[in-house]
PDB file of C-alpha atoms in Angstrom:
ATOM      1  CA  UNK A1489     274.739  88.527 158.529  1.00  0.00           C
ATOM      2  CA  UNK A1490     273.266  92.051 158.774  1.00  0.00           C
ATOM      3  CA  UNK A1491     269.879  92.739 157.001  1.00  0.00           C
ATOM      4  CA  UNK A1492     270.419  95.149 153.997  1.00  0.00           C
ATOM      5  CA  UNK A1493     268.988  98.551 154.082  1.00  0.00           C
ATOM      6  CA  UNK A1494     267.518  98.044 150.623  1.00  0.00           C
ATOM      7  CA  UNK A1495     266.753  94.645 149.106  1.00  0.00           C
ATOM      8  CA  UNK A1496     266.991  93.713 145.387  1.00  0.00           C
ATOM      9  CA  UNK A1497     263.714  92.169 143.927  1.00  0.00           C
ATOM     10  CA  UNK A1498     263.039  90.272 140.806  1.00  0.00           C
ATOM     11  CA  UNK A1499     259.914  88.948 139.317  1.00  0.00           C
ATOM     12  CA  UNK A1500     259.101  85.739 137.444  1.00  0.00           C
ATOM     13  CA  UNK A1501     256.428  85.661 134.628  1.00  0.00           C
ATOM     14  CA  UNK A1502     255.054  82.873 132.244  1.00  0.00           C
ATOM     15  CA  UNK A1503     254.536  83.574 128.629  1.00  0.00           C
ATOM     16  CA  UNK A1504     250.818  84.329 127.841  1.00  0.00           C
ATOM     17  CA  UNK A1505     248.987  82.217 125.333  1.00  0.00           C
ATOM     18  CA  UNK A1506     246.574  84.742 124.015  1.00  0.00           C
ATOM     19  CA  UNK A1507     246.759  88.410 122.709  1.00  0.00           C
ATOM     20  CA  UNK A1508     244.526  89.329 125.777  1.00  0.00           C
ATOM     21  CA  UNK A1509     247.065  87.628 127.944  1.00  0.00           C
ATOM     22  CA  UNK A1510     249.840  89.509 126.380  1.00  0.00           C
ATOM     23  CA  UNK A1511     248.141  92.859 126.984  1.00  0.00           C
ATOM     24  CA  UNK A1512     247.122  91.970 130.576  1.00  0.00           C
ATOM     25  CA  UNK A1513     250.772  91.056 131.392  1.00  0.00           C
ATOM     26  CA  UNK A1514     252.010  94.218 129.866  1.00  0.00           C
ATOM     27  CA  UNK A1515     249.857  96.130 132.437  1.00  0.00           C
ATOM     28  CA  UNK A1516     251.034  93.839 135.239  1.00  0.00           C
ATOM     29  CA  UNK A1517     254.588  94.520 134.323  1.00  0.00           C
ATOM     30  CA  UNK A1518     254.226  98.339 134.311  1.00  0.00           C
ATOM     31  CA  UNK A1519     252.756  98.190 137.737  1.00  0.00           C
ATOM     32  CA  UNK A1520     255.619  95.976 139.047  1.00  0.00           C
ATOM     33  CA  UNK A1521     258.388  98.074 137.307  1.00  0.00           C
ATOM     34  CA  UNK A1522     257.661 100.681 140.121  1.00  0.00           C
ATOM     35  CA  UNK A1523     259.694  98.389 142.421  1.00  0.00           C
ATOM     36  CA  UNK A1524     262.687  98.738 140.130  1.00  0.00           C
ATOM     37  CA  UNK A1525     263.419  95.079 139.801  1.00  0.00           C
ATOM     38  CA  UNK A1526     266.899  93.776 139.198  1.00  0.00           C
ATOM     39  CA  UNK A1527     265.583  91.680 136.338  1.00  0.00           C
ATOM     40  CA  UNK A1528     262.451  89.817 135.273  1.00  0.00           C
ATOM     41  CA  UNK A1529     262.561  86.158 134.308  1.00  0.00           C
ATOM     42  CA  UNK A1530     260.266  84.339 132.050  1.00  0.00           C
ATOM     43  CA  UNK A1531     259.576  80.645 132.347  1.00  0.00           C
ATOM     44  CA  UNK A1532     260.018  77.978 129.638  1.00  0.00           C
ATOM     45  CA  UNK A1533     257.560  75.043 129.066  1.00  0.00           C
ATOM     46  CA  UNK A1534     258.358  71.407 129.196  1.00  0.00           C
ATOM     47  CA  UNK A1535     260.744  70.326 126.630  1.00  0.00           C
ATOM     48  CA  UNK A1536     261.149  73.970 125.508  1.00  0.00           C
ATOM     49  CA  UNK A1537     257.412  73.970 124.428  1.00  0.00           C
ATOM     50  CA  UNK A1538     256.851  77.668 125.083  1.00  0.00           C
ATOM     51  CA  UNK A1539     260.259  78.841 123.957  1.00  0.00           C
ATOM     52  CA  UNK A1540     258.992  81.121 121.146  1.00  0.00           C
ATOM     53  CA  UNK A1541     256.516  82.843 123.621  1.00  0.00           C
ATOM     54  CA  UNK A1542     259.266  82.946 126.263  1.00  0.00           C
ATOM     55  CA  UNK A1543     261.568  84.772 123.916  1.00  0.00           C
ATOM     56  CA  UNK A1544     258.726  87.097 122.704  1.00  0.00           C
ATOM     57  CA  UNK A1545     258.085  88.052 126.290  1.00  0.00           C
ATOM     58  CA  UNK A1546     261.706  88.637 127.012  1.00  0.00           C
ATOM     59  CA  UNK A1547     261.898  90.818 123.992  1.00  0.00           C
ATOM     60  CA  UNK A1548     258.957  92.910 125.398  1.00  0.00           C
ATOM     61  CA  UNK A1549     260.742  93.273 128.825  1.00  0.00           C
ATOM     62  CA  UNK A1550     263.966  94.380 127.161  1.00  0.00           C
ATOM     63  CA  UNK A1551     262.062  96.839 124.995  1.00  0.00           C
ATOM     64  CA  UNK A1552     260.586  98.426 128.146  1.00  0.00           C
ATOM     65  CA  UNK A1553     264.056  99.111 129.498  1.00  0.00           C
ATOM     66  CA  UNK A1554     264.234  96.323 131.946  1.00  0.00           C
ATOM     67  CA  UNK A1555     266.638  93.513 132.241  1.00  0.00           C
ATOM     68  CA  UNK A1556     265.245  90.171 131.378  1.00  0.00           C
ATOM     69  CA  UNK A1557     266.342  86.608 132.164  1.00  0.00           C
ATOM     70  CA  UNK A1558     265.164  83.658 129.925  1.00  0.00           C
ATOM     71  CA  UNK A1559     264.586  80.354 131.492  1.00  0.00           C
ATOM     72  CA  UNK A1560     266.330  77.713 129.530  1.00  0.00           C
ATOM     73  CA  UNK A1561     265.716  73.980 130.060  1.00  0.00           C
ATOM     74  CA  UNK A1562     267.722  71.183 128.470  1.00  0.00           C
ATOM     75  CA  UNK A1563     265.500  68.021 128.593  1.00  0.00           C
ATOM     76  CA  UNK A1564     264.848  66.833 125.032  1.00  0.00           C
ATOM     77  CA  UNK A1565     267.321  69.406 123.674  1.00  0.00           C
ATOM     78  CA  UNK A1566     270.337  68.782 121.430  1.00  0.00           C
ATOM     79  CA  UNK A1567     273.584  70.605 121.511  1.00  0.00           C
ATOM     80  CA  UNK A1568     272.756  71.960 118.151  1.00  0.00           C
ATOM     81  CA  UNK A1569     269.354  73.322 119.313  1.00  0.00           C
ATOM     82  CA  UNK A1570     270.758  74.842 122.424  1.00  0.00           C
ATOM     83  CA  UNK A1571     273.632  76.412 120.543  1.00  0.00           C
ATOM     84  CA  UNK A1572     270.963  77.993 118.092  1.00  0.00           C
ATOM     85  CA  UNK A1573     268.885  79.282 120.972  1.00  0.00           C
ATOM     86  CA  UNK A1574     271.831  80.700 122.757  1.00  0.00           C
ATOM     87  CA  UNK A1575     272.760  82.611 119.536  1.00  0.00           C
ATOM     88  CA  UNK A1576     269.139  84.030 119.448  1.00  0.00           C
ATOM     89  CA  UNK A1577     269.407  85.208 122.968  1.00  0.00           C
ATOM     90  CA  UNK A1578     272.781  86.888 122.508  1.00  0.00           C
ATOM     91  CA  UNK A1579     271.287  88.665 119.399  1.00  0.00           C
ATOM     92  CA  UNK A1580     268.446  89.929 121.580  1.00  0.00           C
ATOM     93  CA  UNK A1581     271.118  91.359 124.121  1.00  0.00           C
ATOM     94  CA  UNK A1582     269.960  88.863 126.790  1.00  0.00           C
ATOM     95  CA  UNK A1583     272.787  88.406 129.190  1.00  0.00           C
ATOM     96  CA  UNK A1584     271.079  86.460 132.093  1.00  0.00           C
ATOM     97  CA  UNK A1585     269.791  82.883 131.979  1.00  0.00           C
ATOM     98  CA  UNK A1586     267.866  80.498 134.390  1.00  0.00           C
ATOM     99  CA  UNK A1587     269.345  77.132 133.472  1.00  0.00           C
ATOM    100  CA  UNK A1588     267.166  74.286 134.352  1.00  0.00           C
ATOM    101  CA  UNK A1589     266.991  70.651 133.608  1.00  0.00           C
ATOM    102  CA  UNK A1590     263.332  70.954 132.921  1.00  0.00           C
ATOM    103  CA  UNK A1591     260.342  68.577 132.763  1.00  0.00           C
ATOM    104  CA  UNK A1592     259.920  66.033 130.039  1.00  0.00           C
ATOM    105  CA  UNK A1593     256.559  66.848 128.234  1.00  0.00           C
ATOM    106  CA  UNK A1594     254.000  63.970 128.141  1.00  0.00           C
ATOM    107  CA  UNK A1595     254.371  61.618 125.205  1.00  0.00           C
ATOM    108  CA  UNK A1596     257.892  62.921 124.562  1.00  0.00           C
ATOM    109  CA  UNK A1597     260.813  60.491 123.928  1.00  0.00           C
ATOM    110  CA  UNK A1598     263.617  60.125 126.438  1.00  0.00           C
ATOM    111  CA  UNK A1599     266.434  60.971 124.080  1.00  0.00           C
ATOM    112  CA  UNK A1600     268.397  63.995 125.156  1.00  0.00           C
ATOM    113  CA  UNK A1601     272.000  65.082 124.814  1.00  0.00           C
ATOM    114  CA  UNK A1602     271.657  66.689 128.263  1.00  0.00           C
ATOM    115  CA  UNK A1603     270.544  64.772 131.481  1.00  0.00           C
ATOM    116  CA  UNK A1604     271.179  67.291 134.172  1.00  0.00           C
ATOM    117  CA  UNK A1605     271.136  71.057 134.614  1.00  0.00           C
ATOM    118  CA  UNK A1606     274.893  70.925 135.345  1.00  0.00           C
ATOM    119  CA  UNK A1607     275.447  69.480 131.899  1.00  0.00           C
ATOM    120  CA  UNK A1608     273.608  72.532 130.471  1.00  0.00           C
ATOM    121  CA  UNK A1609     275.501  75.051 132.637  1.00  0.00           C
ATOM    122  CA  UNK A1610     278.822  73.594 131.514  1.00  0.00           C
ATOM    123  CA  UNK A1611     277.798  73.629 127.868  1.00  0.00           C
ATOM    124  CA  UNK A1612     276.733  77.350 128.123  1.00  0.00           C
ATOM    125  CA  UNK A1613     280.035  78.200 129.687  1.00  0.00           C
ATOM    126  CA  UNK A1614     281.947  76.250 127.006  1.00  0.00           C
ATOM    127  CA  UNK A1615     280.063  77.930 124.247  1.00  0.00           C
ATOM    128  CA  UNK A1616     279.668  81.505 125.429  1.00  0.00           C
ATOM    129  CA  UNK A1617     282.284  82.046 128.012  1.00  0.00           C
ATOM    130  CA  UNK A1618     281.215  84.686 130.594  1.00  0.00           C
ATOM    131  CA  UNK A1619     278.615  86.356 128.388  1.00  0.00           C
ATOM    132  CA  UNK A1620     275.678  85.117 130.512  1.00  0.00           C
ATOM    133  CA  UNK A1621     275.056  85.437 134.171  1.00  0.00           C
ATOM    134  CA  UNK A1622     273.734  81.975 134.854  1.00  0.00           C
ATOM    135  CA  UNK A1623     271.118  81.328 137.517  1.00  0.00           C
ATOM    136  CA  UNK A1624     270.278  77.748 138.701  1.00  0.00           C
ATOM    137  CA  UNK A1625     267.586  76.279 140.834  1.00  0.00           C
ATOM    138  CA  UNK A1626     267.888  75.476 144.533  1.00  0.00           C
ATOM    139  CA  UNK A1627     265.634  73.300 146.607  1.00  0.00           C
ATOM    140  CA  UNK A1628     265.739  74.067 150.243  1.00  0.00           C
ATOM    141  CA  UNK A1629     263.262  71.303 151.034  1.00  0.00           C
ATOM    142  CA  UNK A1630     264.850  68.837 148.535  1.00  0.00           C
ATOM    143  CA  UNK A1631     264.061  68.295 144.827  1.00  0.00           C
ATOM    144  CA  UNK A1632     260.917  65.842 144.672  1.00  0.00           C
ATOM    145  CA  UNK A1633     263.025  63.424 142.403  1.00  0.00           C
ATOM    146  CA  UNK A1634     266.202  63.593 144.423  1.00  0.00           C
ATOM    147  CA  UNK A1635     267.333  60.234 145.848  1.00  0.00           C
ATOM    148  CA  UNK A1636     268.378  61.711 149.200  1.00  0.00           C
ATOM    149  CA  UNK A1637     268.823  65.249 150.836  1.00  0.00           C
ATOM    150  CA  UNK A1638     272.662  64.746 150.508  1.00  0.00           C
ATOM    151  CA  UNK A1639     272.421  63.749 146.817  1.00  0.00           C
ATOM    152  CA  UNK A1640     270.420  66.853 146.194  1.00  0.00           C
ATOM    153  CA  UNK A1641     272.957  69.086 147.995  1.00  0.00           C
ATOM    154  CA  UNK A1642     275.670  67.389 145.796  1.00  0.00           C
ATOM    155  CA  UNK A1643     273.600  68.052 142.673  1.00  0.00           C
ATOM    156  CA  UNK A1644     273.396  71.790 143.628  1.00  0.00           C
ATOM    157  CA  UNK A1645     277.142  71.956 144.350  1.00  0.00           C
ATOM    158  CA  UNK A1646     277.721  70.223 140.827  1.00  0.00           C
ATOM    159  CA  UNK A1647     275.723  72.949 139.062  1.00  0.00           C
ATOM    160  CA  UNK A1648     277.615  75.722 140.804  1.00  0.00           C
ATOM    161  CA  UNK A1649     280.954  74.187 140.054  1.00  0.00           C
ATOM    162  CA  UNK A1650     279.943  73.847 136.468  1.00  0.00           C
ATOM    163  CA  UNK A1651     279.742  77.620 136.255  1.00  0.00           C
ATOM    164  CA  UNK A1652     276.596  79.069 137.860  1.00  0.00           C
ATOM    165  CA  UNK A1653     276.835  82.485 139.138  1.00  0.00           C
ATOM    166  CA  UNK A1654     273.777  82.443 141.626  1.00  0.00           C
ATOM    167  CA  UNK A1655     270.630  80.552 142.398  1.00  0.00           C
ATOM    168  CA  UNK A1656     266.937  81.052 142.962  1.00  0.00           C
ATOM    169  CA  UNK A1657     265.122  78.665 145.284  1.00  0.00           C
ATOM    170  CA  UNK A1658     261.866  76.868 144.848  1.00  0.00           C
ATOM    171  CA  UNK A1659     259.272  78.608 146.978  1.00  0.00           C
ATOM    172  CA  UNK A1660     258.948  77.609 150.689  1.00  0.00           C
ATOM    173  CA  UNK A1661     257.097  78.878 153.767  1.00  0.00           C
ATOM    174  CA  UNK A1662     259.706  77.805 156.398  1.00  0.00           C
ATOM    175  CA  UNK A1663     262.610  80.219 156.774  1.00  0.00           C
ATOM    176  CA  UNK A1664     264.499  77.582 158.689  1.00  0.00           C
ATOM    177  CA  UNK A1665     264.582  75.347 155.677  1.00  0.00           C
ATOM    178  CA  UNK A1666     266.261  77.974 153.710  1.00  0.00           C
ATOM    179  CA  UNK A1667     268.800  78.796 156.417  1.00  0.00           C
ATOM    180  CA  UNK A1668     269.684  75.131 156.939  1.00  0.00           C
ATOM    181  CA  UNK A1669     270.163  74.791 153.218  1.00  0.00           C
ATOM    182  CA  UNK A1670     272.521  77.662 153.195  1.00  0.00           C
ATOM    183  CA  UNK A1671     274.553  76.234 156.108  1.00  0.00           C
ATOM    184  CA  UNK A1672     274.706  72.811 154.471  1.00  0.00           C
ATOM    185  CA  UNK A1673     275.820  74.242 151.001  1.00  0.00           C
ATOM    186  CA  UNK A1674     278.562  76.407 152.684  1.00  0.00           C
ATOM    187  CA  UNK A1675     279.910  73.220 154.276  1.00  0.00           C
ATOM    188  CA  UNK A1676     280.394  71.897 150.693  1.00  0.00           C
ATOM    189  CA  UNK A1677     282.261  75.008 149.777  1.00  0.00           C
ATOM    190  CA  UNK A1678     279.435  76.634 147.768  1.00  0.00           C
ATOM    191  CA  UNK A1679     279.229  80.367 148.359  1.00  0.00           C
ATOM    192  CA  UNK A1680     277.360  81.791 145.419  1.00  0.00           C
ATOM    193  CA  UNK A1681     274.280  84.132 146.202  1.00  0.00           C
ATOM    194  CA  UNK A1682     271.081  82.054 146.776  1.00  0.00           C
ATOM    195  CA  UNK A1683     267.966  84.188 146.408  1.00  0.00           C
ATOM    196  CA  UNK A1684     264.762  82.972 147.983  1.00  0.00           C
ATOM    197  CA  UNK A1685     261.867  82.248 145.636  1.00  0.00           C
ATOM    198  CA  UNK A1686     258.645  84.013 147.122  1.00  0.00           C
ATOM    199  CA  UNK A1687     255.178  82.666 146.226  1.00  0.00           C
ATOM    200  CA  UNK A1688     252.265  84.966 147.371  1.00  0.00           C
ATOM    201  CA  UNK A1689     249.299  83.135 148.577  1.00  0.00           C
ATOM    202  CA  UNK A1690     246.128  84.335 146.679  1.00  0.00           C
ATOM    203  CA  UNK A1691     244.281  80.988 146.093  1.00  0.00           C
ATOM    204  CA  UNK A1692     244.251  77.969 148.318  1.00  0.00           C
ATOM    205  CA  UNK A1693     243.270  75.413 145.654  1.00  0.00           C
ATOM    206  CA  UNK A1694     245.990  76.796 143.298  1.00  0.00           C
ATOM    207  CA  UNK A1695     248.698  76.742 146.030  1.00  0.00           C
ATOM    208  CA  UNK A1696     247.871  73.151 147.067  1.00  0.00           C
ATOM    209  CA  UNK A1697     247.970  71.959 143.463  1.00  0.00           C
ATOM    210  CA  UNK A1698     251.314  73.512 142.718  1.00  0.00           C
ATOM    211  CA  UNK A1699     252.846  72.390 145.910  1.00  0.00           C
ATOM    212  CA  UNK A1700     251.776  68.831 145.413  1.00  0.00           C
ATOM    213  CA  UNK A1701     253.352  68.952 142.001  1.00  0.00           C
ATOM    214  CA  UNK A1702     256.641  70.541 142.894  1.00  0.00           C
ATOM    215  CA  UNK A1703     257.281  69.078 146.330  1.00  0.00           C
ATOM    216  CA  UNK A1704     257.087  72.501 148.040  1.00  0.00           C
ATOM    217  CA  UNK A1705     255.940  71.973 151.739  1.00  0.00           C
ATOM    218  CA  UNK A1706     252.925  73.917 153.078  1.00  0.00           C
ATOM    219  CA  UNK A1707     253.232  73.889 156.868  1.00  0.00           C
ATOM    220  CA  UNK A1708     250.370  72.104 158.513  1.00  0.00           C
ATOM    221  CA  UNK A1709     249.233  75.345 160.369  1.00  0.00           C
ATOM    222  CA  UNK A1710     249.111  77.214 157.105  1.00  0.00           C
ATOM    223  CA  UNK A1711     247.270  74.322 155.279  1.00  0.00           C
ATOM    224  CA  UNK A1712     244.639  74.070 158.025  1.00  0.00           C
ATOM    225  CA  UNK A1713     244.042  77.910 158.235  1.00  0.00           C
ATOM    226  CA  UNK A1714     243.564  77.990 154.366  1.00  0.00           C
ATOM    227  CA  UNK A1715     241.190  75.066 154.538  1.00  0.00           C
ATOM    228  CA  UNK A1716     239.189  76.721 157.385  1.00  0.00           C
ATOM    229  CA  UNK A1717     238.487  79.772 155.083  1.00  0.00           C
ATOM    230  CA  UNK A1718     236.671  77.599 152.545  1.00  0.00           C
ATOM    231  CA  UNK A1719     235.719  79.884 149.498  1.00  0.00           C
ATOM    232  CA  UNK A1720     236.196  82.995 151.459  1.00  0.00           C
ATOM    233  CA  UNK A1721     238.810  84.581 149.048  1.00  0.00           C
ATOM    234  CA  UNK A1722     239.183  87.807 150.946  1.00  0.00           C
ATOM    235  CA  UNK A1723     240.265  85.931 154.101  1.00  0.00           C
ATOM    236  CA  UNK A1724     242.563  83.692 152.159  1.00  0.00           C
ATOM    237  CA  UNK A1725     244.276  86.744 150.584  1.00  0.00           C
ATOM    238  CA  UNK A1726     244.569  88.677 153.806  1.00  0.00           C
ATOM    239  CA  UNK A1727     245.983  85.725 155.658  1.00  0.00           C
ATOM    240  CA  UNK A1728     248.360  85.035 152.739  1.00  0.00           C
ATOM    241  CA  UNK A1729     249.696  88.492 152.777  1.00  0.00           C
ATOM    242  CA  UNK A1730     250.456  88.327 156.610  1.00  0.00           C
ATOM    243  CA  UNK A1731     252.171  84.794 156.287  1.00  0.00           C
ATOM    244  CA  UNK A1732     254.344  85.841 153.101  1.00  0.00           C
ATOM    245  CA  UNK A1733     255.220  89.325 154.459  1.00  0.00           C
ATOM    246  CA  UNK A1734     256.362  87.748 157.849  1.00  0.00           C
ATOM    247  CA  UNK A1735     258.458  85.297 155.942  1.00  0.00           C
ATOM    248  CA  UNK A1736     260.194  87.986 153.860  1.00  0.00           C
ATOM    249  CA  UNK A1737     260.762  89.966 157.072  1.00  0.00           C
ATOM    250  CA  UNK A1738     262.518  86.905 158.627  1.00  0.00           C
ATOM    251  CA  UNK A1739     264.644  86.327 155.536  1.00  0.00           C
ATOM    252  CA  UNK A1740     265.646  89.986 155.234  1.00  0.00           C
ATOM    253  CA  UNK A1741     266.639  89.860 158.838  1.00  0.00           C
ATOM    254  CA  UNK A1742     268.937  86.892 157.962  1.00  0.00           C
ATOM    255  CA  UNK A1743     270.574  88.954 155.234  1.00  0.00           C
ATOM    256  CA  UNK A1744     269.410  87.245 152.180  1.00  0.00           C
ATOM    257  CA  UNK A1745     270.737  88.563 148.882  1.00  0.00           C
ATOM    258  CA  UNK A1746     267.258  89.558 147.328  1.00  0.00           C
ATOM    259  CA  UNK A1747     263.700  88.259 146.875  1.00  0.00           C
ATOM    260  CA  UNK A1748     262.414  86.606 143.669  1.00  0.00           C
ATOM    261  CA  UNK A1749     258.658  86.854 143.383  1.00  0.00           C
ATOM    262  CA  UNK A1750     256.697  84.119 141.448  1.00  0.00           C
ATOM    263  CA  UNK A1751     254.005  86.556 140.302  1.00  0.00           C
ATOM    264  CA  UNK A1752     251.810  84.152 138.284  1.00  0.00           C
ATOM    265  CA  UNK A1753     251.335  87.109 136.111  1.00  0.00           C
ATOM    266  CA  UNK A1754     249.562  89.194 138.810  1.00  0.00           C
ATOM    267  CA  UNK A1755     250.784  92.218 140.576  1.00  0.00           C
ATOM    268  CA  UNK A1756     248.439  93.088 143.449  1.00  0.00           C
ATOM    269  CA  UNK A1757     249.759  90.749 146.112  1.00  0.00           C
ATOM    270  CA  UNK A1758     253.476  91.112 145.210  1.00  0.00           C
ATOM    271  CA  UNK A1759     253.091  94.961 145.270  1.00  0.00           C
ATOM    272  CA  UNK A1760     251.300  94.796 148.665  1.00  0.00           C
ATOM    273  CA  UNK A1761     254.196  92.612 150.171  1.00  0.00           C
ATOM    274  CA  UNK A1762     256.789  94.978 148.927  1.00  0.00           C
ATOM    275  CA  UNK A1763     254.887  97.998 150.326  1.00  0.00           C
ATOM    276  CA  UNK A1764     254.606  96.263 153.704  1.00  0.00           C
ATOM    277  CA  UNK A1765     258.457  95.508 153.540  1.00  0.00           C
ATOM    278  CA  UNK A1766     259.059  99.268 152.834  1.00  0.00           C
ATOM    279  CA  UNK A1767     260.748  98.302 149.578  1.00  0.00           C
TER     280      UNK A1767
END
C-alpha cells in the first residue's frame, strides 16, 4: 500500500452532562473543525443510558455543518426501541452509525432481543436498507471478552457480512497489531476499510484505567516511561505526543484509510498530532 498524500480524520466525543460541559465541547469542536473531519462520532452509554445526550450532541454537530455519526448499542434494547430511535436519527438527517453491542449497565437485567453487534447490523439493514453507512468496532489486540483470537476474528467477519460498511478499531500503541489484524481479516475475505482508533496520551492514570477496563495493551516500555514521570504532567504530555505521532506516521506509511481520534472532549493534543503529521 502507498501512503496517501492526504489522510481523512474523524473525531469522537462523549455527550456532556452539564451546561458547562456542553459549552466547553462546543469550543473544542470549533477548534477541531479546522482539520475538516470526515465526520464526528458521539458515544452512547451502557444500555443506551445517554442516548438523549448523544442525540442532542449529534444535532449540535449537524447544525454546525459537519457530518455526525451516532453510536448505537443494542444490549438491553428491543426491536421496537431500536426501530423508534432509527426513525429519530433518520428524521435528524443522520446517515452514519457506529453499531456496537455495548455494555450492560450495572443492575440491569440480561433480557435483550439483540445479543451481538452483528444482530444489530443485520436489523438496521433490514429496517433501513442502505440509508445508513454502518461502522462497527474492530479489536486488533482481541476483544477482552472473546473466547480466542480466532473467535474474535470470526465475530468481526460476521459483523461485516451482516452489512457493515467499514470499521473503527479500539485504540492501540503497536502498529504491528493492527497490520497483523488486517492480514488475518483479509484471509477471511473481509475487505472493508478499517480505520485505526487513536488515543492521545495526556494523563498516565487515565490511560492505565481505560486500558485495564477495555483490554487495550500499553507496551511495557511506554508504561514504564509514563510511570517514571510521576506527576510531571508536562513530561507525560510531551512523551505522549511523540509516541502517538510516531504511531500515526507508521500507520500512514502503511496506507491506512484514515485516523479516528478519541478526543476525550479535548482538542490540544489531537490538534498538535495533526500538525506534526502535516494534516
